[in-house]
Amino acid sequence: MPTDCYFGRGCVAEHKAAMAKLGKKAMVVTGKTSAKRNGAQQDITDALDSLDIAWILFDEIEENPSVETVERAARLAIAEGVEFFIGIGGGSPMDSSKAIATMAAHPEQGTDALWNAENKALPVVAVPTTAGTGSEVTQYAIVTLHAKRTKSSIAAHIFATVAFLDPKYMDTLPNNTAVDALTHLVESYLSAKATAVSREIAKQGLLLFKECMPALRERVYSPETRDKLMLMSALGGVAIAQTMTSLPHGMGYFLTYEKGLPHGMANGVLTQAYLELFPAGDETVAKVLEYLGFASTDEMGTFLDAVLEHNSVYTEADVTSYTDRFMEQKGKLAT
């Protein structure tokens, strides 16, 4: 996992020199409001100004960003001579910045650049403002494919060059996306691609998540809890950078596209059933439950239901359709 990570409150100002070598012009990639509200956008633009790095703003990234939005931003970046990209926000802006950076590095390929696994990208800086996606430390970028009515990871594997992990950007959140990070940790630990090292990373993340569970239940987050959640999320990202995600992620894309469930909720809805697919007494499942302090998968499911508060309903036809489409995802089945 080759990303240079700077963690802590005020880390952008303290370590802004890490961006000095990336280029003379940046594109700040974000959504309409959250990065402005939490101060992350101002911190980044102040740092760029102090480094005499020119920048332009693309703040039109929607939730579950489409290939069409990515293409529009890439065209602007190419026309403006942008040399590196800064994704600020949750997974949507950070993933988009990777996809845009890939297209900008290969202007002759258009959107085809996203589906060439050999392609490299222009440098990316990731600034997470939620504790969930882990995109700041993974090589993955997820985009929405309206033609296929689902989401998909682009083929190009793009790590951010630099990541600034400042938990203060989460202080304004009414809640957080920690269940997404939890599913990264669980799926990585149980993955067919897991190793002793990846499981140790996931273990540390699971233990941190356990410390935050009372705050998640009560929806009251101290600065110390925010710090732990952001670190936990980053560890989840490092873990899946080694092992990929598995069934809940691949299945959850349909729940997000067809039913509008947020990504983390879609994964969390499926997690108890995922653990129950393993043989009774499976040691890896037992370890996951032990690290989280749950006596059973039912107890874990009760916690997830309380935190997620979902009321999604599915018909038999829905399940059949999602299953048939998921079975085409050979990469997720392999894990």
Tab-separated table of C-alpha atoms in Angstrom:
chain	number	residue	atom	x	y	z
A	1	MET	CA	0.000	0.000	0.000
A	2	PRO	CA	2.243	2.799	-1.307
A	3	THR	CA	0.246	5.883	-0.219
A	4	ASP	CA	2.011	8.368	2.059
A	5	CYS	CA	-0.455	8.899	4.928
A	6	TYR	CA	-0.502	11.847	7.323
A	7	PHE	CA	-2.842	11.369	10.288
A	8	GLY	CA	-4.021	13.858	12.878
A	9	ARG	CA	-5.845	17.103	13.445
A	10	GLY	CA	-4.258	19.876	11.395
A	11	CYS	CA	-2.249	17.466	9.253
A	12	VAL	CA	-2.970	19.297	5.958
A	13	ALA	CA	-1.277	22.507	7.092
A	14	GLU	CA	1.479	20.618	8.878
A	15	HIS	CA	2.371	18.367	5.944
A	16	LYS	CA	1.299	20.435	2.930
A	17	ALA	CA	4.816	20.208	1.471
A	18	ALA	CA	3.930	16.655	0.435
A	19	MET	CA	1.919	18.214	-2.400
A	20	ALA	CA	4.706	20.480	-3.645
A	21	LYS	CA	6.268	17.775	-5.816
A	22	LEU	CA	3.035	16.676	-7.501
A	23	GLY	CA	2.610	19.474	-10.018
A	24	LYS	CA	1.931	23.150	-10.614
A	25	LYS	CA	-1.830	22.941	-11.116
A	26	ALA	CA	-4.417	20.915	-9.216
A	27	MET	CA	-8.080	20.094	-9.593
A	28	VAL	CA	-10.003	19.931	-6.308
A	29	VAL	CA	-12.662	17.228	-6.741
A	30	THR	CA	-15.562	17.239	-4.297
A	31	GLY	CA	-19.311	17.581	-3.806
A	32	LYS	CA	-21.376	20.722	-3.435
A	33	THR	CA	-21.461	21.313	0.308
A	34	SER	CA	-19.816	18.978	2.829
A	35	ALA	CA	-16.159	19.839	2.126
A	36	LYS	CA	-17.020	23.528	2.415
A	37	ARG	CA	-18.987	23.021	5.634
A	38	ASN	CA	-16.377	20.918	7.445
A	39	GLY	CA	-13.412	23.109	6.472
A	40	ALA	CA	-11.513	20.531	4.443
A	41	GLN	CA	-11.803	22.429	1.156
A	42	GLN	CA	-10.550	25.654	2.757
A	43	ASP	CA	-7.602	23.857	4.368
A	44	ILE	CA	-6.582	22.361	1.036
A	45	THR	CA	-6.953	25.544	-1.004
A	46	ASP	CA	-5.074	27.546	1.658
A	47	ALA	CA	-2.263	24.984	1.459
A	48	LEU	CA	-2.188	25.142	-2.346
A	49	ASP	CA	-2.112	28.943	-2.302
A	50	SER	CA	0.764	28.967	0.169
A	51	LEU	CA	2.687	26.566	-2.094
A	52	ASP	CA	1.985	28.719	-5.182
A	53	ILE	CA	0.114	25.848	-6.800
A	54	ALA	CA	-2.702	26.946	-9.102
A	55	TRP	CA	-6.019	25.118	-8.695
A	56	ILE	CA	-9.486	24.781	-10.150
A	57	LEU	CA	-12.580	23.429	-8.449
A	58	PHE	CA	-14.888	20.663	-9.676
A	59	ASP	CA	-17.600	20.389	-7.021
A	60	GLU	CA	-20.234	18.474	-8.959
A	61	ILE	CA	-19.564	14.940	-7.695
A	62	GLU	CA	-22.834	13.259	-6.810
A	63	GLU	CA	-23.399	10.337	-4.469
A	64	ASN	CA	-22.491	7.161	-6.376
A	65	PRO	CA	-20.818	9.170	-9.181
A	66	SER	CA	-21.494	8.200	-12.769
A	67	VAL	CA	-19.035	7.644	-15.589
A	68	GLU	CA	-20.644	10.645	-17.288
A	69	THR	CA	-19.683	12.967	-14.408
A	70	VAL	CA	-16.153	11.589	-14.361
A	71	GLU	CA	-15.840	12.158	-18.098
A	72	ARG	CA	-17.034	15.768	-17.799
A	73	ALA	CA	-14.458	16.509	-15.093
A	74	ALA	CA	-11.684	14.818	-17.057
A	75	ARG	CA	-12.403	16.927	-20.132
A	76	LEU	CA	-12.170	20.069	-18.017
A	77	ALA	CA	-8.916	18.888	-16.419
A	78	ILE	CA	-7.345	18.148	-19.789
A	79	ALA	CA	-8.393	21.541	-21.184
A	80	GLU	CA	-7.028	23.331	-18.101
A	81	GLY	CA	-3.688	21.480	-18.022
A	82	VAL	CA	-4.248	19.985	-14.564
A	83	GLU	CA	-1.269	17.986	-13.297
A	84	PHE	CA	-2.723	16.374	-10.158
A	85	PHE	CA	-6.050	15.843	-8.397
A	86	ILE	CA	-7.299	16.240	-4.832
A	87	GLY	CA	-10.387	14.256	-3.847
A	88	ILE	CA	-12.121	15.614	-0.733
A	89	GLY	CA	-15.053	13.830	0.887
A	90	GLY	CA	-16.330	10.291	1.197
A	91	GLY	CA	-15.776	7.512	-1.282
A	92	SER	CA	-17.559	9.311	-4.113
A	93	PRO	CA	-15.132	12.247	-4.514
A	94	MET	CA	-12.033	10.181	-3.739
A	95	ASP	CA	-13.006	7.425	-6.174
A	96	SER	CA	-13.934	10.025	-8.776
A	97	SER	CA	-10.560	11.730	-8.443
A	98	LYS	CA	-8.826	8.432	-9.238
A	99	ALA	CA	-11.030	7.837	-12.262
A	100	ILE	CA	-10.617	11.420	-13.511
A	101	ALA	CA	-6.841	11.205	-13.017
A	102	THR	CA	-6.788	8.023	-15.079
A	103	MET	CA	-8.728	9.561	-17.964
A	104	ALA	CA	-6.643	12.747	-17.837
A	105	ALA	CA	-3.467	10.687	-18.141
A	106	HIS	CA	-4.826	8.995	-21.291
A	107	PRO	CA	-6.867	11.662	-23.107
A	108	GLU	CA	-6.829	9.730	-26.357
A	109	GLN	CA	-8.688	6.799	-24.777
A	110	GLY	CA	-11.757	8.589	-23.414
A	111	THR	CA	-13.777	6.502	-20.959
A	112	ASP	CA	-12.046	3.373	-22.270
A	113	ALA	CA	-9.106	4.455	-20.118
A	114	LEU	CA	-11.055	3.313	-17.039
A	115	TRP	CA	-11.270	-0.267	-18.248
A	116	ASN	CA	-7.596	-0.801	-19.140
A	117	ALA	CA	-5.975	-2.535	-16.187
A	118	GLU	CA	-2.517	-1.468	-17.374
A	119	ASN	CA	-3.258	2.270	-17.233
A	120	LYS	CA	-1.549	4.570	-14.763
A	121	ALA	CA	-2.935	7.890	-13.567
A	122	LEU	CA	-1.799	11.404	-12.779
A	123	PRO	CA	-1.074	11.900	-9.045
A	124	VAL	CA	-3.994	11.887	-6.615
A	125	VAL	CA	-4.281	13.362	-3.117
A	126	ALA	CA	-7.050	11.887	-0.950
A	127	VAL	CA	-8.699	13.769	1.917
A	128	PRO	CA	-11.368	11.609	3.595
A	129	THR	CA	-14.106	13.388	5.531
A	130	THR	CA	-15.990	10.245	6.592
A	131	ALA	CA	-14.870	7.069	8.350
A	132	GLY	CA	-16.047	4.415	5.981
A	133	THR	CA	-14.778	4.008	2.472
A	134	GLY	CA	-11.024	3.617	3.001
A	135	SER	CA	-10.547	4.853	-0.572
A	136	GLU	CA	-7.632	7.008	0.588
A	137	VAL	CA	-5.527	3.850	0.992
A	138	THR	CA	-6.972	1.472	-1.607
A	139	GLN	CA	-6.356	1.061	-5.326
A	140	TYR	CA	-10.071	0.831	-6.102
A	141	ALA	CA	-12.456	3.372	-7.599
A	142	ILE	CA	-16.176	2.624	-7.889
A	143	VAL	CA	-18.365	4.292	-10.513
A	144	THR	CA	-22.036	3.976	-11.413
A	145	LEU	CA	-22.879	2.345	-14.731
A	146	HIS	CA	-26.397	3.431	-15.592
A	147	ALA	CA	-26.442	1.219	-18.681
A	148	LYS	CA	-25.994	-1.848	-16.438
A	149	ARG	CA	-28.035	-0.494	-13.513
A	150	THR	CA	-25.253	-1.130	-11.006
A	151	LYS	CA	-21.872	0.041	-9.729
A	152	SER	CA	-18.469	-1.310	-10.674
A	153	SER	CA	-14.809	-0.883	-9.821
A	154	ILE	CA	-12.768	0.513	-12.696
A	155	ALA	CA	-10.138	-1.844	-14.094
A	156	ALA	CA	-7.236	0.546	-13.531
A	157	HIS	CA	-5.776	0.213	-10.018
A	158	ILE	CA	-4.908	3.670	-8.710
A	159	PHE	CA	-3.467	4.402	-5.267
A	160	ALA	CA	-3.429	7.977	-4.007
A	161	THR	CA	0.083	9.369	-3.785
A	162	VAL	CA	-0.682	11.255	-0.570
A	163	ALA	CA	-3.538	11.009	1.959
A	164	PHE	CA	-4.395	13.514	4.677
A	165	LEU	CA	-6.468	11.897	7.441
A	166	ASP	CA	-7.803	14.647	9.704
A	167	PRO	CA	-10.620	13.432	11.999
A	168	LYS	CA	-11.823	17.003	12.648
A	169	TYR	CA	-13.563	16.948	9.275
A	170	MET	CA	-16.009	14.430	10.749
A	171	ASP	CA	-16.892	16.588	13.755
A	172	THR	CA	-19.846	18.124	11.889
A	173	LEU	CA	-21.311	14.780	10.801
A	174	PRO	CA	-24.605	13.824	12.490
A	175	ASN	CA	-23.550	10.209	12.076
A	176	ASN	CA	-20.922	8.337	10.098
A	177	THR	CA	-20.335	5.534	7.650
A	178	ALA	CA	-18.477	3.281	10.071
A	179	VAL	CA	-20.503	0.195	9.128
A	180	ASP	CA	-18.948	0.381	5.644
A	181	ALA	CA	-15.504	0.234	7.245
A	182	LEU	CA	-16.652	-2.628	9.478
A	183	THR	CA	-17.676	-4.633	6.427
A	184	HIS	CA	-14.257	-3.988	4.867
A	185	LEU	CA	-12.608	-5.433	7.963
A	186	VAL	CA	-14.956	-8.431	8.166
A	187	GLU	CA	-14.825	-9.287	4.466
A	188	SER	CA	-11.046	-8.929	4.395
A	189	TYR	CA	-10.584	-11.168	7.432
A	190	LEU	CA	-12.814	-13.854	5.886
A	191	SER	CA	-11.532	-13.477	2.326
A	192	ALA	CA	-10.072	-16.409	0.429
A	193	LYS	CA	-7.157	-14.056	-0.312
A	194	ALA	CA	-6.460	-13.278	3.359
A	195	THR	CA	-2.946	-13.710	4.744
A	196	ALA	CA	-1.565	-13.675	8.280
A	197	VAL	CA	-0.509	-10.043	7.756
A	198	SER	CA	-3.805	-8.833	6.270
A	199	ARG	CA	-5.714	-10.535	9.087
A	200	GLU	CA	-3.558	-8.809	11.706
A	201	ILE	CA	-4.338	-5.428	10.110
A	202	ALA	CA	-8.044	-6.288	10.033
A	203	LYS	CA	-7.898	-7.470	13.653
A	204	GLN	CA	-6.569	-4.107	14.829
A	205	GLY	CA	-9.380	-2.369	12.942
A	206	LEU	CA	-12.013	-4.660	14.466
A	207	LEU	CA	-10.695	-3.994	17.970
A	208	LEU	CA	-10.891	-0.247	17.326
A	209	PHE	CA	-14.442	-0.633	16.026
A	210	LYS	CA	-15.403	-2.442	19.246
A	211	GLU	CA	-14.181	0.561	21.270
A	212	CYS	CA	-16.469	2.817	19.219
A	213	MET	CA	-19.605	0.664	19.413
A	214	PRO	CA	-21.153	2.477	22.421
A	215	ALA	CA	-20.853	5.797	20.563
A	216	LEU	CA	-22.387	4.270	17.439
A	217	ARG	CA	-25.349	2.988	19.467
A	218	GLU	CA	-25.875	6.305	21.245
A	219	ARG	CA	-24.982	8.482	18.227
A	220	VAL	CA	-22.766	10.675	20.378
A	221	TYR	CA	-19.188	11.053	19.138
A	222	SER	CA	-16.314	12.590	21.072
A	223	PRO	CA	-13.193	13.820	19.266
A	224	GLU	CA	-11.380	10.736	20.594
A	225	THR	CA	-14.043	8.469	19.048
A	226	ARG	CA	-13.789	10.325	15.728
A	227	ASP	CA	-10.015	9.758	15.763
A	228	LYS	CA	-10.492	6.034	16.361
A	229	LEU	CA	-13.146	5.745	13.653
A	230	MET	CA	-10.941	7.401	11.043
A	231	LEU	CA	-7.981	5.177	11.921
A	232	MET	CA	-10.251	2.110	11.922
A	233	SER	CA	-11.534	3.075	8.477
A	234	ALA	CA	-8.017	3.496	7.103
A	235	LEU	CA	-6.996	0.088	8.461
A	236	GLY	CA	-10.040	-1.397	6.731
A	237	GLY	CA	-8.852	0.174	3.501
A	238	VAL	CA	-5.324	-1.180	3.920
A	239	ALA	CA	-6.784	-4.630	4.561
A	240	ILE	CA	-8.984	-4.740	1.450
A	241	ALA	CA	-6.128	-3.324	-0.616
A	242	GLN	CA	-4.562	-6.743	0.010
A	243	THR	CA	-7.600	-9.015	-0.169
A	244	MET	CA	-10.393	-7.173	-2.024
A	245	THR	CA	-13.947	-7.191	-0.674
A	246	SER	CA	-16.351	-10.081	-0.983
A	247	LEU	CA	-20.034	-11.017	-1.196
A	248	PRO	CA	-21.729	-8.183	0.761
A	249	HIS	CA	-20.002	-5.521	-1.323
A	250	GLY	CA	-20.768	-7.160	-4.640
A	251	MET	CA	-24.380	-7.825	-3.639
A	252	GLY	CA	-24.821	-4.446	-1.993
A	253	TYR	CA	-24.279	-2.565	-5.256
A	254	PHE	CA	-27.713	-3.711	-6.429
A	255	LEU	CA	-29.365	-2.566	-3.202
A	256	THR	CA	-27.764	0.837	-3.660
A	257	TYR	CA	-28.723	1.231	-7.302
A	258	GLU	CA	-32.199	-0.320	-7.229
A	259	LYS	CA	-33.367	0.552	-3.691
A	260	GLY	CA	-31.338	3.671	-2.910
A	261	LEU	CA	-29.621	2.267	0.178
A	262	PRO	CA	-26.387	4.085	1.091
A	263	HIS	CA	-23.354	1.940	0.324
A	264	GLY	CA	-22.406	1.152	3.921
A	265	MET	CA	-25.985	0.321	4.862
A	266	ALA	CA	-26.343	-1.976	1.844
A	267	ASN	CA	-23.275	-3.948	2.961
A	268	GLY	CA	-24.355	-3.987	6.595
A	269	VAL	CA	-27.809	-5.350	5.754
A	270	LEU	CA	-26.126	-8.416	4.255
A	271	THR	CA	-23.336	-8.989	6.787
A	272	GLN	CA	-25.043	-11.306	9.301
A	273	ALA	CA	-26.232	-13.623	6.523
A	274	TYR	CA	-22.730	-13.551	5.017
A	275	LEU	CA	-21.191	-14.798	8.263
A	276	GLU	CA	-23.851	-17.499	8.469
A	277	LEU	CA	-22.799	-18.900	5.085
A	278	PHE	CA	-19.651	-20.274	6.719
A	279	PRO	CA	-19.719	-23.736	8.315
A	280	ALA	CA	-20.806	-23.860	11.952
A	281	GLY	CA	-17.810	-23.367	14.214
A	282	ASP	CA	-15.645	-21.752	11.527
A	283	GLU	CA	-12.550	-20.398	13.301
A	284	THR	CA	-12.272	-17.217	11.253
A	285	VAL	CA	-15.897	-16.244	11.901
A	286	ALA	CA	-15.385	-17.000	15.591
A	287	LYS	CA	-12.358	-14.685	15.643
A	288	VAL	CA	-14.281	-11.840	13.979
A	289	LEU	CA	-17.068	-12.161	16.569
A	290	GLU	CA	-14.515	-12.387	19.399
A	291	TYR	CA	-12.663	-9.219	18.334
A	292	LEU	CA	-15.975	-7.339	18.129
A	293	GLY	CA	-17.245	-8.708	21.447
A	294	PHE	CA	-20.287	-10.479	20.019
A	295	ALA	CA	-21.399	-13.839	21.382
A	296	SER	CA	-23.137	-14.832	18.145
A	297	THR	CA	-24.034	-13.694	14.638
A	298	ASP	CA	-27.522	-12.913	15.961
A	299	GLU	CA	-26.044	-10.478	18.470
A	300	MET	CA	-24.042	-8.853	15.688
A	301	GLY	CA	-27.168	-8.622	13.544
A	302	THR	CA	-29.092	-6.978	16.383
A	303	PHE	CA	-26.343	-4.350	16.715
A	304	LEU	CA	-26.293	-3.674	12.972
A	305	ASP	CA	-30.080	-3.347	12.832
A	306	ALA	CA	-29.998	-0.819	15.670
A	307	VAL	CA	-27.246	1.253	14.069
A	308	LEU	CA	-28.535	1.113	10.502
A	309	GLU	CA	-32.274	1.566	11.147
A	310	HIS	CA	-33.112	0.309	7.667
A	311	ASN	CA	-36.601	-0.602	6.485
A	312	SER	CA	-35.870	-1.853	2.997
A	313	VAL	CA	-38.206	-4.475	1.525
A	314	TYR	CA	-37.431	-6.985	-1.233
A	315	THR	CA	-39.603	-9.265	-3.320
A	316	GLU	CA	-38.674	-12.740	-4.473
A	317	ALA	CA	-38.294	-11.317	-7.983
A	318	ASP	CA	-35.813	-8.736	-6.645
A	319	VAL	CA	-33.720	-11.421	-4.994
A	320	THR	CA	-33.716	-13.608	-8.102
A	321	SER	CA	-32.704	-10.707	-10.334
A	322	TYR	CA	-29.928	-9.516	-8.023
A	323	THR	CA	-28.614	-13.052	-7.605
A	324	ASP	CA	-28.466	-13.761	-11.321
A	325	ARG	CA	-26.641	-10.497	-11.964
A	326	PHE	CA	-24.269	-10.974	-9.037
A	327	MET	CA	-23.237	-14.434	-10.259
A	328	GLU	CA	-21.598	-12.689	-13.221
A	329	GLN	CA	-19.109	-10.995	-10.849
A	330	LYS	CA	-16.334	-13.569	-10.979
A	331	GLY	CA	-13.917	-11.373	-9.021
A	332	LYS	CA	-16.175	-11.152	-5.964
A	333	LEU	CA	-17.022	-14.852	-6.143
A	334	ALA	CA	-13.288	-15.633	-6.107
A	335	THR	CA	-12.872	-14.013	-2.693
